[in-house]
Short mmCIF file of C-alpha atoms and ligand atoms in Angstrom, two decimals:
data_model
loop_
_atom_site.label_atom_id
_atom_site.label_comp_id
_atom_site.label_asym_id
_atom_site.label_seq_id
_atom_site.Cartn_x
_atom_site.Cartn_y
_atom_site.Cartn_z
CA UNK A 209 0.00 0.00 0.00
CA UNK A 210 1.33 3.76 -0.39
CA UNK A 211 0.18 6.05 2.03
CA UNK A 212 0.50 10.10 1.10
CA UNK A 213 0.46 12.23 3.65
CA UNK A 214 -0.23 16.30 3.22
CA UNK A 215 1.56 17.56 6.13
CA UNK A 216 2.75 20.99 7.97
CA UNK A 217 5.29 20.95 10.97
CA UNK A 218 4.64 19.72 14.85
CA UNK A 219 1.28 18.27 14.42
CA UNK A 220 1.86 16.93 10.86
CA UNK A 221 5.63 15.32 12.15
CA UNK A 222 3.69 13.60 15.26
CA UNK A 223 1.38 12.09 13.42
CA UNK A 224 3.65 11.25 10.80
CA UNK A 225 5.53 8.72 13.54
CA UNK A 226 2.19 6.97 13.74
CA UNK A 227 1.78 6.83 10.00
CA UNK A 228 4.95 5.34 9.49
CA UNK A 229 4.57 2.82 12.58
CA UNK A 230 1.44 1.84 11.38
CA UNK A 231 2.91 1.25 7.77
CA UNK A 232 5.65 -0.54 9.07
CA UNK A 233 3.16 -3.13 10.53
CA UNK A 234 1.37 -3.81 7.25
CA UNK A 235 4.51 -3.28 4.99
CA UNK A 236 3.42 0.32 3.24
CA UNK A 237 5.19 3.02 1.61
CA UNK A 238 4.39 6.47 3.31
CA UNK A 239 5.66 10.25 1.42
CA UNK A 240 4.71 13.29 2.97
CA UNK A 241 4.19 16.19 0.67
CA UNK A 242 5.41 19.15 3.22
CA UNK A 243 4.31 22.94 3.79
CA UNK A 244 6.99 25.32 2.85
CA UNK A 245 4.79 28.10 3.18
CA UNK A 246 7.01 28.83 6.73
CA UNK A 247 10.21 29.08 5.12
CA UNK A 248 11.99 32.03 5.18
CA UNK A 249 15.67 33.16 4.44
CA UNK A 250 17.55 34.73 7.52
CA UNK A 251 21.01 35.69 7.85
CA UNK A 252 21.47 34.47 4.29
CA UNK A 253 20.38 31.23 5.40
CA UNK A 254 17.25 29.34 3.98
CA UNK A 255 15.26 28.04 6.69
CA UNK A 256 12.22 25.58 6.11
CA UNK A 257 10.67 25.15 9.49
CA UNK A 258 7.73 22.34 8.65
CA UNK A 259 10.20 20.09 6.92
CA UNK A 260 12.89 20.27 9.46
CA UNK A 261 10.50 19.75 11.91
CA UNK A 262 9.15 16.67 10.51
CA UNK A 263 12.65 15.48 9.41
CA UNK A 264 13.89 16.34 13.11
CA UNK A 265 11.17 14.40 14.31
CA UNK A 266 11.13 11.37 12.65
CA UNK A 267 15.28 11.28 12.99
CA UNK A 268 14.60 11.25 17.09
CA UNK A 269 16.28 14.39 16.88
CA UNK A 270 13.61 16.81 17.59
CA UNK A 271 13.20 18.77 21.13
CA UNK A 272 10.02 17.21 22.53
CA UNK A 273 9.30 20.32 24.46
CA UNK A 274 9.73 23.30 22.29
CA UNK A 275 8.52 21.15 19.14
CA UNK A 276 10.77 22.46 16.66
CA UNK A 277 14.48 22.63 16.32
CA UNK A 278 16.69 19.85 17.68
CA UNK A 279 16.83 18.53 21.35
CA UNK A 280 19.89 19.78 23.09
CA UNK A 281 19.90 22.77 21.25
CA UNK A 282 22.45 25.54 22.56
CA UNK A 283 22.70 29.62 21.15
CA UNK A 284 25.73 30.39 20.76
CA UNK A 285 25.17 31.83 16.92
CA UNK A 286 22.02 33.46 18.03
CA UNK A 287 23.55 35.53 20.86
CA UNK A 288 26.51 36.70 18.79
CA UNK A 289 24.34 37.63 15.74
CA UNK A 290 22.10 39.97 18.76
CA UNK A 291 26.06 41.29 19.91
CA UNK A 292 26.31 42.27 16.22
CA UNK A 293 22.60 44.27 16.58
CA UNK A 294 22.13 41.66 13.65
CA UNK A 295 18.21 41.90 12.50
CA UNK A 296 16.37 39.77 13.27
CA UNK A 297 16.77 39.36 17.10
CA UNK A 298 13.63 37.97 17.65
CA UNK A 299 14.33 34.42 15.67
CA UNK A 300 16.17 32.10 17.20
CA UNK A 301 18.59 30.02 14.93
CA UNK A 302 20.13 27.55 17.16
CA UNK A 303 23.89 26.26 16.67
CA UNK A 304 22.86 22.61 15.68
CA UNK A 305 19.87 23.54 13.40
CA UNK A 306 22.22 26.19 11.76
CA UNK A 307 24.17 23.53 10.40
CA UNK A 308 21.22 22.58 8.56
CA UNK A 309 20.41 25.94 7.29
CA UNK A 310 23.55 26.04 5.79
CA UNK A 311 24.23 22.68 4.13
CA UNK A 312 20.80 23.38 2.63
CA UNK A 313 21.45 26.86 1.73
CA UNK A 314 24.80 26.05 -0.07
CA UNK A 315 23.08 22.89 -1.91
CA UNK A 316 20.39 25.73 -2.98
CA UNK A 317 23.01 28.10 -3.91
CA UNK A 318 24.71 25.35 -6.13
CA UNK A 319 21.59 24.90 -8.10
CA UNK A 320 19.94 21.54 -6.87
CA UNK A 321 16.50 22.07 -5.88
CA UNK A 322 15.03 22.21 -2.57
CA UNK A 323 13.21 18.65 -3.01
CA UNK A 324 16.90 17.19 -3.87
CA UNK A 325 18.40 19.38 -0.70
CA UNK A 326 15.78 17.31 1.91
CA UNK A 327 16.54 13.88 0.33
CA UNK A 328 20.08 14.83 0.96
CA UNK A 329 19.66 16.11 4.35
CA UNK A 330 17.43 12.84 4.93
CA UNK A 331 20.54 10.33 3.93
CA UNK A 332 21.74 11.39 7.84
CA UNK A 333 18.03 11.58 9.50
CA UNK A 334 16.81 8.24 7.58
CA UNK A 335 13.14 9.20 8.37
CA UNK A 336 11.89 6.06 6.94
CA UNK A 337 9.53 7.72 4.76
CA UNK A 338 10.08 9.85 1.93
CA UNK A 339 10.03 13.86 2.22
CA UNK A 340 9.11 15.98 -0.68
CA UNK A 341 8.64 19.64 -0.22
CA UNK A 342 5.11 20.92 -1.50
CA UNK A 343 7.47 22.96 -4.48
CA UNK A 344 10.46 23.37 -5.36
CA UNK A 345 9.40 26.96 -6.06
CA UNK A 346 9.64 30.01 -3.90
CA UNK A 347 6.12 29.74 -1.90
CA UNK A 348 5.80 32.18 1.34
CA UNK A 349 2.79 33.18 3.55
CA UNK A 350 2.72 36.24 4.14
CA UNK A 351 0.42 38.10 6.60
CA UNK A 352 -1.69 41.41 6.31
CA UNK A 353 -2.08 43.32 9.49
CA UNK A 354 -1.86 46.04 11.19
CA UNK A 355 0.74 47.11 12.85
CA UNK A 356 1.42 51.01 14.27
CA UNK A 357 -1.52 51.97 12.54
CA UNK A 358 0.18 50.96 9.22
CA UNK A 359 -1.45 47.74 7.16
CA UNK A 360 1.25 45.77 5.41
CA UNK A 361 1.74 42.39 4.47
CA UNK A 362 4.81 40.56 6.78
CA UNK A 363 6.38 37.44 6.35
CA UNK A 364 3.91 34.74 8.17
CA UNK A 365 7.44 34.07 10.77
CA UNK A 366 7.40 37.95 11.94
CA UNK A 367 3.39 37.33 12.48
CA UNK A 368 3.80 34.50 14.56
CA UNK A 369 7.15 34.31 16.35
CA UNK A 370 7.67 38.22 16.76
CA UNK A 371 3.90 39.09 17.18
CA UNK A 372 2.61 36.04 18.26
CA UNK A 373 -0.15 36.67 16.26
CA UNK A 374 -1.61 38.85 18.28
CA UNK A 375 -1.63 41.99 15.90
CA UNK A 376 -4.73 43.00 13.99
CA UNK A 377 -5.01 40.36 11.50
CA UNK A 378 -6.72 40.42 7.84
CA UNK A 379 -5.53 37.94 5.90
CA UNK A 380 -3.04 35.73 4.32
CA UNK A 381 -1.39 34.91 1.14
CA UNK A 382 0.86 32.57 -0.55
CA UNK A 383 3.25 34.45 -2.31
CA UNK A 384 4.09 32.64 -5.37
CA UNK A 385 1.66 30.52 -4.97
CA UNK A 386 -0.13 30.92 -8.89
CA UNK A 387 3.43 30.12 -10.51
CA UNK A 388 4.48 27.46 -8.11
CA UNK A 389 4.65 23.75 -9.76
CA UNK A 390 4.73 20.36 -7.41
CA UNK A 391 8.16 19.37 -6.68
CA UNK A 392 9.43 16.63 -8.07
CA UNK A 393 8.03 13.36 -7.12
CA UNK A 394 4.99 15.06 -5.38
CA UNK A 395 2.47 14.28 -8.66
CA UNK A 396 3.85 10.77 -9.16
CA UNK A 397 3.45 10.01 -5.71
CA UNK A 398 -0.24 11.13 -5.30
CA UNK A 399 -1.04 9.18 -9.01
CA UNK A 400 -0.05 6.19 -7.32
CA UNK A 401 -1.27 6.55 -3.51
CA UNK A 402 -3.81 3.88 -2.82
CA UNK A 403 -5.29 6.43 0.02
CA UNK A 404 -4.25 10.38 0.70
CA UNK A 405 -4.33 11.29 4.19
CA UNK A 406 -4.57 14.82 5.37
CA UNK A 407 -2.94 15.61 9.04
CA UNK A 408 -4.14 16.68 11.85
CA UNK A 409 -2.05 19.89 10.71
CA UNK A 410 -2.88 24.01 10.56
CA UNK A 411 -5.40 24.16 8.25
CA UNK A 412 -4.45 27.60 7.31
CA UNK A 413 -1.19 28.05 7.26
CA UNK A 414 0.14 24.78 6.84
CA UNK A 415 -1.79 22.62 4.62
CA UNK A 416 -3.78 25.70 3.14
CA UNK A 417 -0.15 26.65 0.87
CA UNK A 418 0.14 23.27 -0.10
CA UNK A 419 -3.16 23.31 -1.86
CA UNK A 420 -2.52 26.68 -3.51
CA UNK A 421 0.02 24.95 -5.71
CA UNK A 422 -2.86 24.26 -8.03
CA UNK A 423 -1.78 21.05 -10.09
CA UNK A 424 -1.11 19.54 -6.37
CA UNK A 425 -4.72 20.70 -5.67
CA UNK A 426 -5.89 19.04 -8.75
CA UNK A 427 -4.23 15.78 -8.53
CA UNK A 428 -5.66 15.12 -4.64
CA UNK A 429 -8.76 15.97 -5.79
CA UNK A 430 -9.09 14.43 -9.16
CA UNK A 431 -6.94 11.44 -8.56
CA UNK A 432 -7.28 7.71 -8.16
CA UNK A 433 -7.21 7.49 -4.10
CA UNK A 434 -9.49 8.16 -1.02
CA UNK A 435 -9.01 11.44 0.58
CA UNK A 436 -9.10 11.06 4.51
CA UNK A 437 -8.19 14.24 6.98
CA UNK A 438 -7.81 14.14 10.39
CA UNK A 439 -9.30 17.06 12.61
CA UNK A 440 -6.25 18.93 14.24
CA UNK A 441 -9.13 20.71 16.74
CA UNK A 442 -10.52 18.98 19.58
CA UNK A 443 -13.63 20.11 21.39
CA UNK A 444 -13.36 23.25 20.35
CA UNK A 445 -9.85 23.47 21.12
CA UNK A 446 -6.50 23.63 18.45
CA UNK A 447 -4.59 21.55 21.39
CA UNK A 448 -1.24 23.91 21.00
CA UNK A 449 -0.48 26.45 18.15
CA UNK A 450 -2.41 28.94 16.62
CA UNK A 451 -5.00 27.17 14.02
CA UNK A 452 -7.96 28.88 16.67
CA UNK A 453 -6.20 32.53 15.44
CA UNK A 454 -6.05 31.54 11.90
CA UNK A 455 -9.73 30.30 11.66
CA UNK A 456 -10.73 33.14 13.53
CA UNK A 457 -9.21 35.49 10.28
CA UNK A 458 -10.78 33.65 7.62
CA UNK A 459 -14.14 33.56 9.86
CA UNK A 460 -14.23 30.23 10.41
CA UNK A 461 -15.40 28.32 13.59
CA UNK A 462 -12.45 26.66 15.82
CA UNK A 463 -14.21 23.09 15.66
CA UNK A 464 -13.78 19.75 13.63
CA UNK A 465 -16.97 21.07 12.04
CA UNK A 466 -15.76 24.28 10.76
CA UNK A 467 -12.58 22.70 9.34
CA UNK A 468 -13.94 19.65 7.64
CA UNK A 469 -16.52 22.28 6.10
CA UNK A 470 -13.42 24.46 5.12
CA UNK A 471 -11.93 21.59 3.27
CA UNK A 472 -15.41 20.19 2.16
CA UNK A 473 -16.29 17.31 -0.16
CA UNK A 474 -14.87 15.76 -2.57
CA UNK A 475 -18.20 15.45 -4.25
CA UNK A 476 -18.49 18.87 -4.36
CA UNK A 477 -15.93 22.01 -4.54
CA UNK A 478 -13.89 20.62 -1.68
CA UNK A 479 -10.96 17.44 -1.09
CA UNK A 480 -12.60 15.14 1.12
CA UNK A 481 -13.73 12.01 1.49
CA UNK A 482 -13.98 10.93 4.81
CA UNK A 483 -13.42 13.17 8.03
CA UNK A 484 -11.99 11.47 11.22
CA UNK A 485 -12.83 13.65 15.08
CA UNK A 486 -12.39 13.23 18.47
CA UNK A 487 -14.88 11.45 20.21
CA UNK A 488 -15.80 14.64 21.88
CA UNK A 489 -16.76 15.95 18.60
CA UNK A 490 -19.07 12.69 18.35
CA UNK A 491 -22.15 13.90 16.03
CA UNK A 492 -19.74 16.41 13.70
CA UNK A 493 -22.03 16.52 10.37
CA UNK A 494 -19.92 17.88 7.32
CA UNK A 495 -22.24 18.08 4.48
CA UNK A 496 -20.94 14.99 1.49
CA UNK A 497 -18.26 13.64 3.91
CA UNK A 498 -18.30 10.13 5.90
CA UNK A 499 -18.02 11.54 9.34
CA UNK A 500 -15.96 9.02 12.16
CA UNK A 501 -14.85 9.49 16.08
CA UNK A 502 -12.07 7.97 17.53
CA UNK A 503 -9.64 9.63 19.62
CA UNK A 504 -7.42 11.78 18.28
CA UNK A 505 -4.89 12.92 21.10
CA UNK A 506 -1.28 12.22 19.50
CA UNK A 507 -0.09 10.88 23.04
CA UNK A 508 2.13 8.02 21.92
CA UNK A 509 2.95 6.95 18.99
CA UNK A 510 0.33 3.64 19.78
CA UNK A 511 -2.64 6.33 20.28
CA UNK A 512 -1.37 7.75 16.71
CA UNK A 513 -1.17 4.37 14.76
CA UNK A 514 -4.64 3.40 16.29
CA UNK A 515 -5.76 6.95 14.73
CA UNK A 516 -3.94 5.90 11.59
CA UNK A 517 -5.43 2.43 11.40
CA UNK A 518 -9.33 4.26 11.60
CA UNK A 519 -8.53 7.24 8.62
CA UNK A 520 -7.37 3.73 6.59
CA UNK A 521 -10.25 2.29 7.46
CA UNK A 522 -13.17 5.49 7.07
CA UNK A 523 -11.19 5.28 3.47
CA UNK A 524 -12.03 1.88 2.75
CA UNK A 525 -7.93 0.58 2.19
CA UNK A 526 -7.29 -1.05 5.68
P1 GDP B 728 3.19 23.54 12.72
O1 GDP B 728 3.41 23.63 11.25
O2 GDP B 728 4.44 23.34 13.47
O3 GDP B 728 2.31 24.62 13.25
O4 GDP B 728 2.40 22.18 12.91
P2 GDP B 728 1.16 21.60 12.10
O5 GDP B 728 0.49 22.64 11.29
O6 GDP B 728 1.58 20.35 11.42
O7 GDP B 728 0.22 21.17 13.29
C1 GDP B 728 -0.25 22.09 14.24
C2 GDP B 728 -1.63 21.65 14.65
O8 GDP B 728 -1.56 20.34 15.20
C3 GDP B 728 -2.22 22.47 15.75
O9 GDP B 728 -2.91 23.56 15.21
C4 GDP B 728 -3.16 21.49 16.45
O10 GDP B 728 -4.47 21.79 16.02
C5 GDP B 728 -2.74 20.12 15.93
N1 GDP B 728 -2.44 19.17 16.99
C6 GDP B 728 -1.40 19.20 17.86
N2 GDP B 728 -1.45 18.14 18.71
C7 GDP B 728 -2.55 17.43 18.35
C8 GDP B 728 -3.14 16.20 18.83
O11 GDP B 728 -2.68 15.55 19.77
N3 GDP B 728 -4.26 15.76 18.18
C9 GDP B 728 -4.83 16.45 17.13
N4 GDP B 728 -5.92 15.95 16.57
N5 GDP B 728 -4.29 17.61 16.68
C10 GDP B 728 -3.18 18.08 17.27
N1 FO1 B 729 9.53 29.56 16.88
C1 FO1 B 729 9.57 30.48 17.86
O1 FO1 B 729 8.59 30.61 18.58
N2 FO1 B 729 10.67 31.27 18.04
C2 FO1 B 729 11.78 31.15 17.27
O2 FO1 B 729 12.75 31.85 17.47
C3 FO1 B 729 11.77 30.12 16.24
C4 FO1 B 729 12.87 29.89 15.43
C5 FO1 B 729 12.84 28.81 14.51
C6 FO1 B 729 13.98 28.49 13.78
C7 FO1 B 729 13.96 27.42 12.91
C8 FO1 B 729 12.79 26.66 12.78
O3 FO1 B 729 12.78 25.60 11.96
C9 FO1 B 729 11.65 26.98 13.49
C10 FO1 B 729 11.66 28.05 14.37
N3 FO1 B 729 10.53 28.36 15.14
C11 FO1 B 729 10.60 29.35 16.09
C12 FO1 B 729 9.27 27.62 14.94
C13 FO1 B 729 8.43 28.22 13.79
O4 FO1 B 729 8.31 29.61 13.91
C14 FO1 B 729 6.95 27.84 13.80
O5 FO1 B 729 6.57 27.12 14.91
C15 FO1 B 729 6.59 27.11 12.57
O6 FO1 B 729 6.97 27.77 11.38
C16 FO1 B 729 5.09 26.85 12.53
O7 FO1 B 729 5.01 25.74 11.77
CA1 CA B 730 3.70 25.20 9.69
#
């Protein structure tokens, strides 16, 4: 069986360890296709949070508290770029993960594109599934807000790590989005997935860019296999992040209702197929969609190949 996974960062990488422990059980192939709507170039250095968090995580190299970046982290890069008054000061590029940033930067510089970059970086991580980014194309959220009386657009990183998104917020937008093709691999790999599964990830600013790419849009939708999500809010609640902020912008209700109704059926405008909740959303109607409650907390990676095992099964491949 191969399993396709459209993932962001934290929540996409944790349930990622149950996809690939559940595939390991039954012998399947799993590839995530990854946001790089987060990335952003700092310090001359290309940074793609979702994929390093995923590749981080699935290497047993990520910290378990923070969520991104690698455990045992230490700052010695970031407090000499502040000495320097270096902007920005308010990201933190720790002395581990900047090794990253710059193998990949230099591999970008030299030409090879980013999709070629995280199979290289993966040859040390060995994930045990395969990583493609979303593009290989420059894709960036940006936000519009505004910010000392002034509305601009900033890069979606300045929106959440310097204002924790808590600045007057009006929308957001995928720069590069309309010219952006699927990296290589990504259209391939969704033409041949017997089931597409859609993680429990940011609807909005994760798995939202993604879908702009339009032929990636196009191919879920129109292809061959099921296409399963799995609500990343809980009773109301996004659990940890800032999906409830993100809804709130595009108007949205913060419950499994409000985002299986923003992706919406398959049968109609929207991607999906089947829609797996929490048992506390027991009852979630989303109009078209085969509606299922299990529990979703990612609290082991058990709990998450259990979760796995039902989305398999509301698509009719376990
Ligand atoms: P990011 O890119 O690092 O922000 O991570 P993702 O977009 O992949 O995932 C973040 C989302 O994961 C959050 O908005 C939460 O809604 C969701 N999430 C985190 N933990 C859990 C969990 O245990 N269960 C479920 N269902 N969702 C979770
Ligand atoms: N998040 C923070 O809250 N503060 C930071 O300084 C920060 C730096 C950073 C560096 C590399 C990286 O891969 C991720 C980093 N993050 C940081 C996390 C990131 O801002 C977001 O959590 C994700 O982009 C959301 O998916
Ligand atoms: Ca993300």
């Amino acid at each position: 069986m191969r399993i396709v996974v459209l993932t962001g960062g934290i929540g996409g990488a944790r349930f990622l360890v149950g996809v690939r422990a559940y595939a390991r059980s039954i012998g399947a192939e799993v590839t995530a296709v990854v946001n790089v709507g987060d990335d952003v170039r700092m310090h001359g250095l290309q940074i793609c949070p979702d994929l390093d968090s995923v590749m981080y995580t699935l290497g047993g190299a990520a910290d378990p508290e923070r969520g991104w970046g690698r455990v045992g982290e230490t700052w010695v890069v970031k407090e000499e770029l502040a000495k320097y008054g270096a902007e920005p000061t308010w990201f933190g590029l720790g002395d581990k993960d900047t090794a990253t940033h710059l193998v990949r930067t230099t591999m970008l510089s030299a030409g090879y594109p980013l999709s070629q970059v995280t199979a290289a970086l993966c040859e040390r991580w060995q994930p045990g599934i395969t990583m493609i980014p979303a593009t290989d194309d420059r894709l960036e959220t940006h936000v519009v807000v505004d910010v000392e009386d002034e509305r601009k657009a900033i890069h979606f990183q300045e929106w959440w790590v310097r204002y924790r998104g808590n600045v007057p917020t009006h929308r957001f937008v995928f720069v590069g989005a309309d010219a952006a093709k699927p990296a290589a691999g990504v259209l391939e790999a969704i033409a041949a997935a017997d089931v597409v599964l859609v993680a429990p990830s940011n609807p909005v600013v994760s798995v939202a860019p993604i879908l702009a790419v339009q032929e990636l849009r196009d191919a879920v939708k129109n292809g061959p296999a099921p296409v399963v999500g799995v609500s990343p809010i809980i009773g109301g609640s996004p659990v940890r992040g800032m999906a409830d902020r993100c809804l709130d912008t595009l108007g949205v209700e913060v419950s499994a209702a409000g985002v299986g109704g923003l992706y919406g059926a398959r049968s109609g405008e929207g991607l999906l197929d089947g829609w797996l909740v929490d048992t506390t959303d027991d009852g979630t109607d989303v109009p078209g969609v085969r509606v299922k409650a299990v529990p979703l907390w990612m609290k082991s990676e058990e709990a998450t190949a259990s979760m796995v095992a039902a989305a398999l099964d509301l698509a009719g491949v376990a």
